[in-house]
Each structure stands twice: as C-alpha cells, then as structure tokens.
PDB file of C-alpha atoms in Angstrom:
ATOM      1  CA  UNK A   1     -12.966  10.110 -58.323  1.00  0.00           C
ATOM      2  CA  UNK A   2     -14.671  10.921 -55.079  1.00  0.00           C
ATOM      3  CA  UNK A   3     -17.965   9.463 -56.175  1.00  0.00           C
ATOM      4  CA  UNK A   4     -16.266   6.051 -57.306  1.00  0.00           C
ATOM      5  CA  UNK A   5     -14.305   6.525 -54.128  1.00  0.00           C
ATOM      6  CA  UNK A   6     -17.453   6.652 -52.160  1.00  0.00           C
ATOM      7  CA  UNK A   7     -19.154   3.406 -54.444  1.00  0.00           C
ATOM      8  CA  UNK A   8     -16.270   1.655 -53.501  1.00  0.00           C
ATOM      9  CA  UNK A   9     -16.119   1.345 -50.023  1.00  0.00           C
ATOM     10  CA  UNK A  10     -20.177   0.972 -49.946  1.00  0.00           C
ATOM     11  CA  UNK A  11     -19.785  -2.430 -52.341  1.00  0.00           C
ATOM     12  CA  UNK A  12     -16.923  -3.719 -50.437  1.00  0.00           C
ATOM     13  CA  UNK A  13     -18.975  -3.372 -47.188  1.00  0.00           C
ATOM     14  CA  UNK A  14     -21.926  -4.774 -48.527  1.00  0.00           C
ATOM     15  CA  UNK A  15     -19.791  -8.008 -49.915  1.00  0.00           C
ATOM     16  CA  UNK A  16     -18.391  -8.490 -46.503  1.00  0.00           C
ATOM     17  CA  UNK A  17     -21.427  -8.381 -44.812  1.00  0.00           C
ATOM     18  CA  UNK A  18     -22.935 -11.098 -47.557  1.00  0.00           C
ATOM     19  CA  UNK A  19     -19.740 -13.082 -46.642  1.00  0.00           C
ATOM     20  CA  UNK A  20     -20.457 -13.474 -42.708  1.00  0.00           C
ATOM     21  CA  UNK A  21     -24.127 -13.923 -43.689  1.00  0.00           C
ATOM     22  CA  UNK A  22     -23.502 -16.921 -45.308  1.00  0.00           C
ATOM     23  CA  UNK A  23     -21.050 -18.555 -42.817  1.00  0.00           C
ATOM     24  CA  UNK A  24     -22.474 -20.560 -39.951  1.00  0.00           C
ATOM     25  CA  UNK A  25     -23.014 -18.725 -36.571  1.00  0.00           C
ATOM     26  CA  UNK A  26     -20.950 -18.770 -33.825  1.00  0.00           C
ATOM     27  CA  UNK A  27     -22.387 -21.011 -30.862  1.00  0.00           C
ATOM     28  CA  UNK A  28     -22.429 -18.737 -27.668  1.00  0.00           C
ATOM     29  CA  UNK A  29     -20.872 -20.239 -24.819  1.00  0.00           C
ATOM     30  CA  UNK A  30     -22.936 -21.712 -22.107  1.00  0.00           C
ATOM     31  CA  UNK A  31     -24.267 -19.760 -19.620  1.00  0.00           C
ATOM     32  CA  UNK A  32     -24.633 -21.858 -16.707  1.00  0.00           C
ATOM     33  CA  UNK A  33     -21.136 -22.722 -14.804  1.00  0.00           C
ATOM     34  CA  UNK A  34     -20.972 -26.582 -13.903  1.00  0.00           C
ATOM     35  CA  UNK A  35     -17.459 -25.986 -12.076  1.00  0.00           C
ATOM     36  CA  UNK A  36     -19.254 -24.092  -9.668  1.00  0.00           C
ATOM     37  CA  UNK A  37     -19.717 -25.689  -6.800  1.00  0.00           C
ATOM     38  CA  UNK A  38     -21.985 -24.834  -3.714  1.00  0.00           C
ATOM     39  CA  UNK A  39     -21.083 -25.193  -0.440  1.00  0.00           C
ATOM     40  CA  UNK A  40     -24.133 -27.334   1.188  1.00  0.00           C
ATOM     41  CA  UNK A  41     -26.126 -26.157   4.086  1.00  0.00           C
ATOM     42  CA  UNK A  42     -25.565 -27.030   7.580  1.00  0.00           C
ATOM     43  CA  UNK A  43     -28.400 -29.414   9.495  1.00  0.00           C
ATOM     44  CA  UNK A  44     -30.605 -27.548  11.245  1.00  0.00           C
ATOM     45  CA  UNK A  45     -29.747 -25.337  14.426  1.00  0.00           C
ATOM     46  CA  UNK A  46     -26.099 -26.297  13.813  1.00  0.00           C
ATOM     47  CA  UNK A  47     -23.832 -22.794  13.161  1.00  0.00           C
ATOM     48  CA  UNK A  48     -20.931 -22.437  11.029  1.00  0.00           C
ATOM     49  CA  UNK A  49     -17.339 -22.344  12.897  1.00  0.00           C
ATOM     50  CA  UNK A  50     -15.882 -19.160  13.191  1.00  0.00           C
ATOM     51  CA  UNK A  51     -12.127 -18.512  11.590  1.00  0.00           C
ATOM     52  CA  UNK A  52      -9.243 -18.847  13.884  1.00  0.00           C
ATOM     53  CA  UNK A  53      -7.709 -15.802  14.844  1.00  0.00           C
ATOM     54  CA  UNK A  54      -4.943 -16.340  12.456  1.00  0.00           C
ATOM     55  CA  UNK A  55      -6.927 -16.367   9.438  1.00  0.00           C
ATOM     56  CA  UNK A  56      -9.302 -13.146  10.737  1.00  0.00           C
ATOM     57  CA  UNK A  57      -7.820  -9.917   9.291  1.00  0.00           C
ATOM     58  CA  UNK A  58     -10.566  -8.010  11.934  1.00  0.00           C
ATOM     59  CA  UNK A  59      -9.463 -10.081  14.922  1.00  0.00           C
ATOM     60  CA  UNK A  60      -6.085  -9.305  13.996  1.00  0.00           C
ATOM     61  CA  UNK A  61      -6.348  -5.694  13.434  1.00  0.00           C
ATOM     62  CA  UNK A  62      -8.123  -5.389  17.079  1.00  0.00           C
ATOM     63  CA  UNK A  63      -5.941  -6.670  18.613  1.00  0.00           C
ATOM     64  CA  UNK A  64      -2.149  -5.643  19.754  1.00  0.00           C
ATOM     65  CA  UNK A  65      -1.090  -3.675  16.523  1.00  0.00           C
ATOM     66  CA  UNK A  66       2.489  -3.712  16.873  1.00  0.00           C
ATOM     67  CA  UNK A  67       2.295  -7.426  16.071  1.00  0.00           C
ATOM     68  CA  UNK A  68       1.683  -7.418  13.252  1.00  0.00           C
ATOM     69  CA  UNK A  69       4.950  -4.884  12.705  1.00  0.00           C
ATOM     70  CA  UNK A  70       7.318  -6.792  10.669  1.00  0.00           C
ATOM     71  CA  UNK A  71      10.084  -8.191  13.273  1.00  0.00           C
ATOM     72  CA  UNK A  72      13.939  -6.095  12.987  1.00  0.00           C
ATOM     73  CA  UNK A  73      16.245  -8.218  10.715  1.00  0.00           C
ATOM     74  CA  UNK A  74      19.003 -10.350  12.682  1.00  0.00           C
ATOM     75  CA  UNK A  75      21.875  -8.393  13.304  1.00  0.00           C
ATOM     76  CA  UNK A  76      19.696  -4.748  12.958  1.00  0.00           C
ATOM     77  CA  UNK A  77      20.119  -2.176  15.340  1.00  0.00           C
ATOM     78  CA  UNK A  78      16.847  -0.713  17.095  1.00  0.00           C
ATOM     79  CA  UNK A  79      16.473   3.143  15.964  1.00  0.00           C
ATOM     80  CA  UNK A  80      17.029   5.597  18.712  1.00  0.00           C
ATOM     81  CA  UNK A  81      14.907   7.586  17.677  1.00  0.00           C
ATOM     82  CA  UNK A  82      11.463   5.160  17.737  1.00  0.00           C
ATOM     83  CA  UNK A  83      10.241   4.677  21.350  1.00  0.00           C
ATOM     84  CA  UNK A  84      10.781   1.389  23.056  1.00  0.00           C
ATOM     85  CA  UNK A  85       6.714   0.594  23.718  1.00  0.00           C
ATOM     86  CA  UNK A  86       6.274   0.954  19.827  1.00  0.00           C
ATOM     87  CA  UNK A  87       3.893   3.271  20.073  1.00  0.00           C
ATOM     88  CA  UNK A  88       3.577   7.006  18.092  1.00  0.00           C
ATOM     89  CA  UNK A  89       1.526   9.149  20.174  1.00  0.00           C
ATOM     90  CA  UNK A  90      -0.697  10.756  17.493  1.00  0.00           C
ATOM     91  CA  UNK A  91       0.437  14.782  18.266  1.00  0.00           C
ATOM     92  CA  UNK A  92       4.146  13.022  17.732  1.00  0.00           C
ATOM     93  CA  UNK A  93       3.147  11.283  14.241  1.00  0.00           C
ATOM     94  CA  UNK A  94       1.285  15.108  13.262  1.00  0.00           C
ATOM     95  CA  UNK A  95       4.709  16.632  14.080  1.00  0.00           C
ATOM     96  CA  UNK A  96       6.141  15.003  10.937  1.00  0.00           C
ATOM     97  CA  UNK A  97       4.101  16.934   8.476  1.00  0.00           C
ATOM     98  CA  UNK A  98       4.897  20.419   6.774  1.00  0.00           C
ATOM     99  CA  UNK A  99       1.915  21.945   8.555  1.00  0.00           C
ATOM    100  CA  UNK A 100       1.897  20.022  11.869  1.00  0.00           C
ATOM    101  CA  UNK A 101      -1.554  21.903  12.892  1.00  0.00           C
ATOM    102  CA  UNK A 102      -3.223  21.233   9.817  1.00  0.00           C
ATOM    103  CA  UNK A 103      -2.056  18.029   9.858  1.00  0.00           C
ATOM    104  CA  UNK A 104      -3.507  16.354  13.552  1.00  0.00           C
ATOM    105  CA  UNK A 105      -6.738  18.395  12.294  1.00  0.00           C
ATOM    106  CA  UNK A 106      -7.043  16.346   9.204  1.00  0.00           C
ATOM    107  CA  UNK A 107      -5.933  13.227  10.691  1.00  0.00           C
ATOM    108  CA  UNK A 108      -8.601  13.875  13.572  1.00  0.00           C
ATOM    109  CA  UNK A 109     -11.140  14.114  10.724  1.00  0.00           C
ATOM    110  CA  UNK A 110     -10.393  10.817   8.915  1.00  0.00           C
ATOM    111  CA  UNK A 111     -10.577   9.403  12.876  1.00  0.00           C
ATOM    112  CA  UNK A 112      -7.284   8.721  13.571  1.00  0.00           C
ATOM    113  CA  UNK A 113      -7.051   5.567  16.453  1.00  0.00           C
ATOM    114  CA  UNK A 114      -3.712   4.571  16.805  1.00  0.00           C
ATOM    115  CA  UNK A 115      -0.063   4.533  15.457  1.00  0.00           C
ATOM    116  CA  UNK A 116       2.694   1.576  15.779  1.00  0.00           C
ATOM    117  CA  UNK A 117       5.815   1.616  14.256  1.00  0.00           C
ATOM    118  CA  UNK A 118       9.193   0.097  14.707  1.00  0.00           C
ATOM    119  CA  UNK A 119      12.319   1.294  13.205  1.00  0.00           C
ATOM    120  CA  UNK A 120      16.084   0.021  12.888  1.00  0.00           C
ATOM    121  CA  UNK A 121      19.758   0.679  11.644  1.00  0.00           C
ATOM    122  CA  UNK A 122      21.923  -1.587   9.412  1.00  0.00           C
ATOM    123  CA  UNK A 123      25.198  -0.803   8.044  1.00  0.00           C
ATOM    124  CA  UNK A 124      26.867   2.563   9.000  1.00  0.00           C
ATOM    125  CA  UNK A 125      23.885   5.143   7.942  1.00  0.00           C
ATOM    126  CA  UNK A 126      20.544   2.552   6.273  1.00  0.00           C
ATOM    127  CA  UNK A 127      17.897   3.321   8.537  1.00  0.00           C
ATOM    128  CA  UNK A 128      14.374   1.337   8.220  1.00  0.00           C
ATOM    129  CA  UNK A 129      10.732   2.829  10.090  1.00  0.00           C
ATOM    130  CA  UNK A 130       7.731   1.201   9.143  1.00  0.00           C
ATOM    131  CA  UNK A 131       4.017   2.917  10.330  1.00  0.00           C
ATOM    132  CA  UNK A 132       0.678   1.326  10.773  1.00  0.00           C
ATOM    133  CA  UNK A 133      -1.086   3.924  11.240  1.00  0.00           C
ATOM    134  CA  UNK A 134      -5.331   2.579  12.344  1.00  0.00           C
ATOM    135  CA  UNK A 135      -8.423   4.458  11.796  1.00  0.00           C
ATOM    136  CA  UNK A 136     -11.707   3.673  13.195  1.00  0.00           C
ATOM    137  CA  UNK A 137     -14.379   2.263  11.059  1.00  0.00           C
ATOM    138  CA  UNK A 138     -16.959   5.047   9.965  1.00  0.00           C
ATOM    139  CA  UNK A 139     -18.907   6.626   7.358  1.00  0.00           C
ATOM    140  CA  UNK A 140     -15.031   7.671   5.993  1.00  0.00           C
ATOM    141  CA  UNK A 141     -12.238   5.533   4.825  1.00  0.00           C
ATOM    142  CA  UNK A 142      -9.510   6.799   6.821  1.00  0.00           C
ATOM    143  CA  UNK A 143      -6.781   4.411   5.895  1.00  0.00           C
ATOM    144  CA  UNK A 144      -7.675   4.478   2.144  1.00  0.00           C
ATOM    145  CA  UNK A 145      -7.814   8.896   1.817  1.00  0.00           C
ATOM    146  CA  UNK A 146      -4.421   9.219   3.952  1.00  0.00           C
ATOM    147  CA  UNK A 147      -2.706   6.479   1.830  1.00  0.00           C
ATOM    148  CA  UNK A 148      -3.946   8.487  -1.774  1.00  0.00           C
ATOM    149  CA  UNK A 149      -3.120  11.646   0.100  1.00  0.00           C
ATOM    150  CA  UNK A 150       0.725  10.784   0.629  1.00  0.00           C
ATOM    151  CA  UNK A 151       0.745   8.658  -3.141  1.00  0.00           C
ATOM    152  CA  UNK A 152      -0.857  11.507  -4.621  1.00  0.00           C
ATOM    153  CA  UNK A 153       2.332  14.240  -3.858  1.00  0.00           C
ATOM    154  CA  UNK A 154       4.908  11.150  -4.592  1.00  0.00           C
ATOM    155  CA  UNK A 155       5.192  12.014  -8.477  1.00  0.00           C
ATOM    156  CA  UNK A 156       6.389  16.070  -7.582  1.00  0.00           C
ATOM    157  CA  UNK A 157       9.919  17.177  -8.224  1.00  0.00           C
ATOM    158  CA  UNK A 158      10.418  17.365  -4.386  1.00  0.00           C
ATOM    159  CA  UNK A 159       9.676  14.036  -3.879  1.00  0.00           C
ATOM    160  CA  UNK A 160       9.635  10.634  -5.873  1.00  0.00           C
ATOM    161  CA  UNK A 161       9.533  12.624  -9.418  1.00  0.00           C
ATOM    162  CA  UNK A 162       7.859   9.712 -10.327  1.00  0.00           C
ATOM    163  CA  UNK A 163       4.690   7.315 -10.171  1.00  0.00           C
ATOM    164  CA  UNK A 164       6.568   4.613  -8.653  1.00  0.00           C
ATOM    165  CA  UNK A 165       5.084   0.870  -8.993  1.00  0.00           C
ATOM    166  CA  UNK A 166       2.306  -1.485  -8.020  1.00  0.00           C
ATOM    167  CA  UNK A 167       2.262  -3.613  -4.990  1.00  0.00           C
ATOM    168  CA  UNK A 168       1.285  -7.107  -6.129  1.00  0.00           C
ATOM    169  CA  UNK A 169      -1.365  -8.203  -3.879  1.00  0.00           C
ATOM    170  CA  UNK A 170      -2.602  -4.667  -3.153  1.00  0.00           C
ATOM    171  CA  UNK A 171      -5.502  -2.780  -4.288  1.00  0.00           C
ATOM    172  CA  UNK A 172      -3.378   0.360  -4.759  1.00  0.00           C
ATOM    173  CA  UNK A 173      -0.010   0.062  -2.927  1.00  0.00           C
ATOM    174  CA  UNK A 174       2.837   1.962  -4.730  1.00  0.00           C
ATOM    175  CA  UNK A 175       6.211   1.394  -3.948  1.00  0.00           C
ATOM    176  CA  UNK A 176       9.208   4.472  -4.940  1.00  0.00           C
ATOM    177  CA  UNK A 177      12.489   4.501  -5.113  1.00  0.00           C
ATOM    178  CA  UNK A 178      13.880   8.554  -5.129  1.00  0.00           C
ATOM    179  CA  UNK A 179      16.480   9.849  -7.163  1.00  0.00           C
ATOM    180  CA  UNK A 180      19.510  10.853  -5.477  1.00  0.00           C
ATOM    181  CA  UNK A 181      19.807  14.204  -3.402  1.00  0.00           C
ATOM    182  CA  UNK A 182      23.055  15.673  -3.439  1.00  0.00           C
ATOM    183  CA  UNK A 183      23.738  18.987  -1.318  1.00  0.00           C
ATOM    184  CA  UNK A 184      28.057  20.702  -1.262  1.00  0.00           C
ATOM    185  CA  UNK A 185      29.492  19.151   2.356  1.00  0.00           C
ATOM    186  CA  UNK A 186      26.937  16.463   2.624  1.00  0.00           C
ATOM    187  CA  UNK A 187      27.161  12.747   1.940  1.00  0.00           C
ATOM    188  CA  UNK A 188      24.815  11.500  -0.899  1.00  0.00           C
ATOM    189  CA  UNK A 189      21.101  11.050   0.530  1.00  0.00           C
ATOM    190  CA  UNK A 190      18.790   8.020  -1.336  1.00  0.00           C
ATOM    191  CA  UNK A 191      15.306   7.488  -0.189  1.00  0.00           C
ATOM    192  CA  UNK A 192      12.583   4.664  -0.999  1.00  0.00           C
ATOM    193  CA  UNK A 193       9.392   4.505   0.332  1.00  0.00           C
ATOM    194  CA  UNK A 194       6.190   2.256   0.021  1.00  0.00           C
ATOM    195  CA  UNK A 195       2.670   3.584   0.704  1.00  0.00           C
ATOM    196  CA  UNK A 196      -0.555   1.128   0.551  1.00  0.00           C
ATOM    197  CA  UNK A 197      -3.440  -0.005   3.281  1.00  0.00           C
ATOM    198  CA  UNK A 198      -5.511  -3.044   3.917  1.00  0.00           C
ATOM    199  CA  UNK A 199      -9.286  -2.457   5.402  1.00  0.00           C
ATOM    200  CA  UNK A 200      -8.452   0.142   8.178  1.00  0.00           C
ATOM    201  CA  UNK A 201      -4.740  -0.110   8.423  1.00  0.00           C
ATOM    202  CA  UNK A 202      -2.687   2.591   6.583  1.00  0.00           C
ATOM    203  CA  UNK A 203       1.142   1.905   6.062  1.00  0.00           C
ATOM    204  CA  UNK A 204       3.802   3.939   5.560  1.00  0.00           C
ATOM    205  CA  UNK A 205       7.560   2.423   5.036  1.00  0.00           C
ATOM    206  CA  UNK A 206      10.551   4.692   4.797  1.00  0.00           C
ATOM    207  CA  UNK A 207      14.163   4.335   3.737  1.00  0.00           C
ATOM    208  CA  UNK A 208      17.118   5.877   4.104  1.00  0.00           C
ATOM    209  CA  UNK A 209      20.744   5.722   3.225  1.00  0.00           C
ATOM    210  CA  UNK A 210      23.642   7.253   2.026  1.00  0.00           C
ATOM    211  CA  UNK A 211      24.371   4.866  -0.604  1.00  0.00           C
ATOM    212  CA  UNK A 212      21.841   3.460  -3.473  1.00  0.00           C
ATOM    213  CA  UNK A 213      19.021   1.309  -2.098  1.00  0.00           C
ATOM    214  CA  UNK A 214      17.675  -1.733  -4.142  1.00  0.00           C
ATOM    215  CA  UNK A 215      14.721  -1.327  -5.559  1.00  0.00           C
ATOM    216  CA  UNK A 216      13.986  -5.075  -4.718  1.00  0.00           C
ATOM    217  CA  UNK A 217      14.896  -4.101  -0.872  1.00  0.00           C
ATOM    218  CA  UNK A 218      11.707  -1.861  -0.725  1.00  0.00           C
ATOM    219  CA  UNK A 219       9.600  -3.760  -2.605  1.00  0.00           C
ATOM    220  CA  UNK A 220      10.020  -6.795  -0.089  1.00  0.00           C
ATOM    221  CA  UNK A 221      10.136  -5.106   2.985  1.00  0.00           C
ATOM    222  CA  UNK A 222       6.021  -3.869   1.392  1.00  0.00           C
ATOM    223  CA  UNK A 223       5.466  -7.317   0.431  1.00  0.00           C
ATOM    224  CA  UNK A 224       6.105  -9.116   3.840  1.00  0.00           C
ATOM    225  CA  UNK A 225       4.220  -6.030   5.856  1.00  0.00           C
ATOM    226  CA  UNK A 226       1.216  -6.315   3.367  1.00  0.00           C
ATOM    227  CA  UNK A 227       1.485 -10.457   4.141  1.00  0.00           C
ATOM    228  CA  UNK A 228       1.241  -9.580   7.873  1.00  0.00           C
ATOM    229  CA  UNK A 229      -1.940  -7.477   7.250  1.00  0.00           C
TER     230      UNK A 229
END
C-alpha cells in the first residue's frame, strides 16, 4: 500500500507537469513603465525654487516648536500645571520618569534639544498634554529610540495591557486606550495615550479622565498633531 501510495503521487505529479507543459506561456509583463514621467531639466545656470516654508518639514521643525503644538479646543481650560511660555525645561520633563537620574542620562545620550508641550482641561476632571519632545540630528535617532522605548513597555500589565493600534500616516505611531483603574475611595481613573515621531520630533499625547475616553478622541487628537508635523 505504501509503495502504490508512493507511485501515486509520483504519476499524478508527472501528469500535471505534462499538463502546464502543453499550455501556452504566460506573457511577462512589461518591464519598462510608460506612466512614468520625468520631470525635465532646467536651462542652464537656472536653479530649482526652494519649497515654501509651509511645505518644508526641516524649516518647520527649526523653527518656533510650540507652533506646531496643536491649538487648545474652544471652550478648554489651559492646565495649571503646564507653564505659560510652553516650554519643558529638560531636568523638568526627566522628573516624570521612574528613575529621574537614569532618565536625563539617557535622554542626554539620544541628544535631547528641546521640549514643548501644551496642556488643557475640559469637563470637570478630562485633562489633555501633548509633548514634542526634539533631538538633534546625529549619528543616533533620538526621536525614533525614545518613541520604541515608551511603545515598547505599553503592552505590560501596568500599563496599556495591550499593543494598541496603528497611526495611519505614520511609520510606527501606536495609539492606546487603558483599561480602567479602580482603587477603594477613589473615582474611576481611564487613560489613553498616543506615541509616534516624524524625522527628529518625538510625540507623546496623554489622557486623562475619570470617565471612559473614546477611542476615536485619541486617535484624532494623534492624527491632527502628526498633520502638523
């Protein structure tokens, strides 16, 4: 049984491959692309414009960072606790890590430049801070190894407890939405926060509020910051 087993997988491989032998070939797609088309080259000693402002991400980026912050909603509250220049002294935005030590040493290895951030209250207790945090360009990619730092620790128990979700028109934004966090004698804490960078800009968007927050309220608040970018 195993032999004719074995004889007849052999002769029905060897009758499909005299099937597609006798059918005709299939024609290869072209290689050249017609639709291409080349943009033709200036006269001679004449230089090509270069972009407005608007439409340079680098011009952008050197210039006043808290710009490009997204504006507070009508109606929002500024956040007490977010200076009034807009500025986060870099010992100040340390201070918010675990290990605050540990973590102005790191961010003083990925060459940390500058921090602006704006922050605001809706409702009775929704509160909204939003980071660019800028690194100088370099042999390393600040922005990109701080943003994987803070989306790699997302998926703990502590955290997110979960992988959150893509940020369309990012390379690797990640947006999360936390379960609840319950504690006896405290209101009910929720949490969302969206993590993602563009050239040497790292973002950070946080949050809070003691009732459920929409998952679409995070993702849009990413969407429009990324758009400023």
């Amino acid at each position: 049984m195993a032999v004719a087993a074995v004889l007849g997988l052999v002769g029905g491989t060897a009758v499909g491959y005299g099937i597609q032998a006798q059918r005709e070939p299939t024609a290869l797609p072209p290689l050249n692309q017609p639709d291409l088309v080349n943009p033709k080259p200036l006269p001679k000693g004449q230089k090509a414009k270069p972009l407005p402002a608007s439409e340079d991400r680098q011009a952008k980026a050197q210039g006043d960072l808290r710009k490009l912050l997204l504006p507070k909603p009508t109606g929002a509250k500024k956040d007490e606790f977010v200076d009034d220049d807009g500025w986060m002294p870099v010992y100040e935005f340390a201070s918010h890590f675990n290990k605050p030590g540990g973590a102005l040493d790191h961010q003083l290895d990925l060459d940390i430049r500058r921090v602006a951030v704006t922050a605001w209250a809706t409702g009775e207790h929704k509160r909204t801070e939003i980071r660019l945090v800028q690194y100088r360009a370099g042999d390393v990619l600040g922005a990109q190894e701080f943003i994987e730092d803070q989306q790699g620790y997302m998926p703990d128990e502590d955290f997110a407890d979960n992988e959150g979700k893509e940020l369309k028109g990012s390379a690797n934004g990640r947006y999360y939405v936390f379960p609840v966090h319950r504690k006896a004698g405290y209101l009910d804490m929720y949490e969302a926060r969206a993590y993602f960078h563009r050239g040497d800009i790292a973002v950070e968007i946080f949050v809070v509020d003691t009732k459920k927050i929409a998952e679409t309220y995070i993702r849009s608040l990413a969407e429009r910051q990324l758009g400023r970018l």
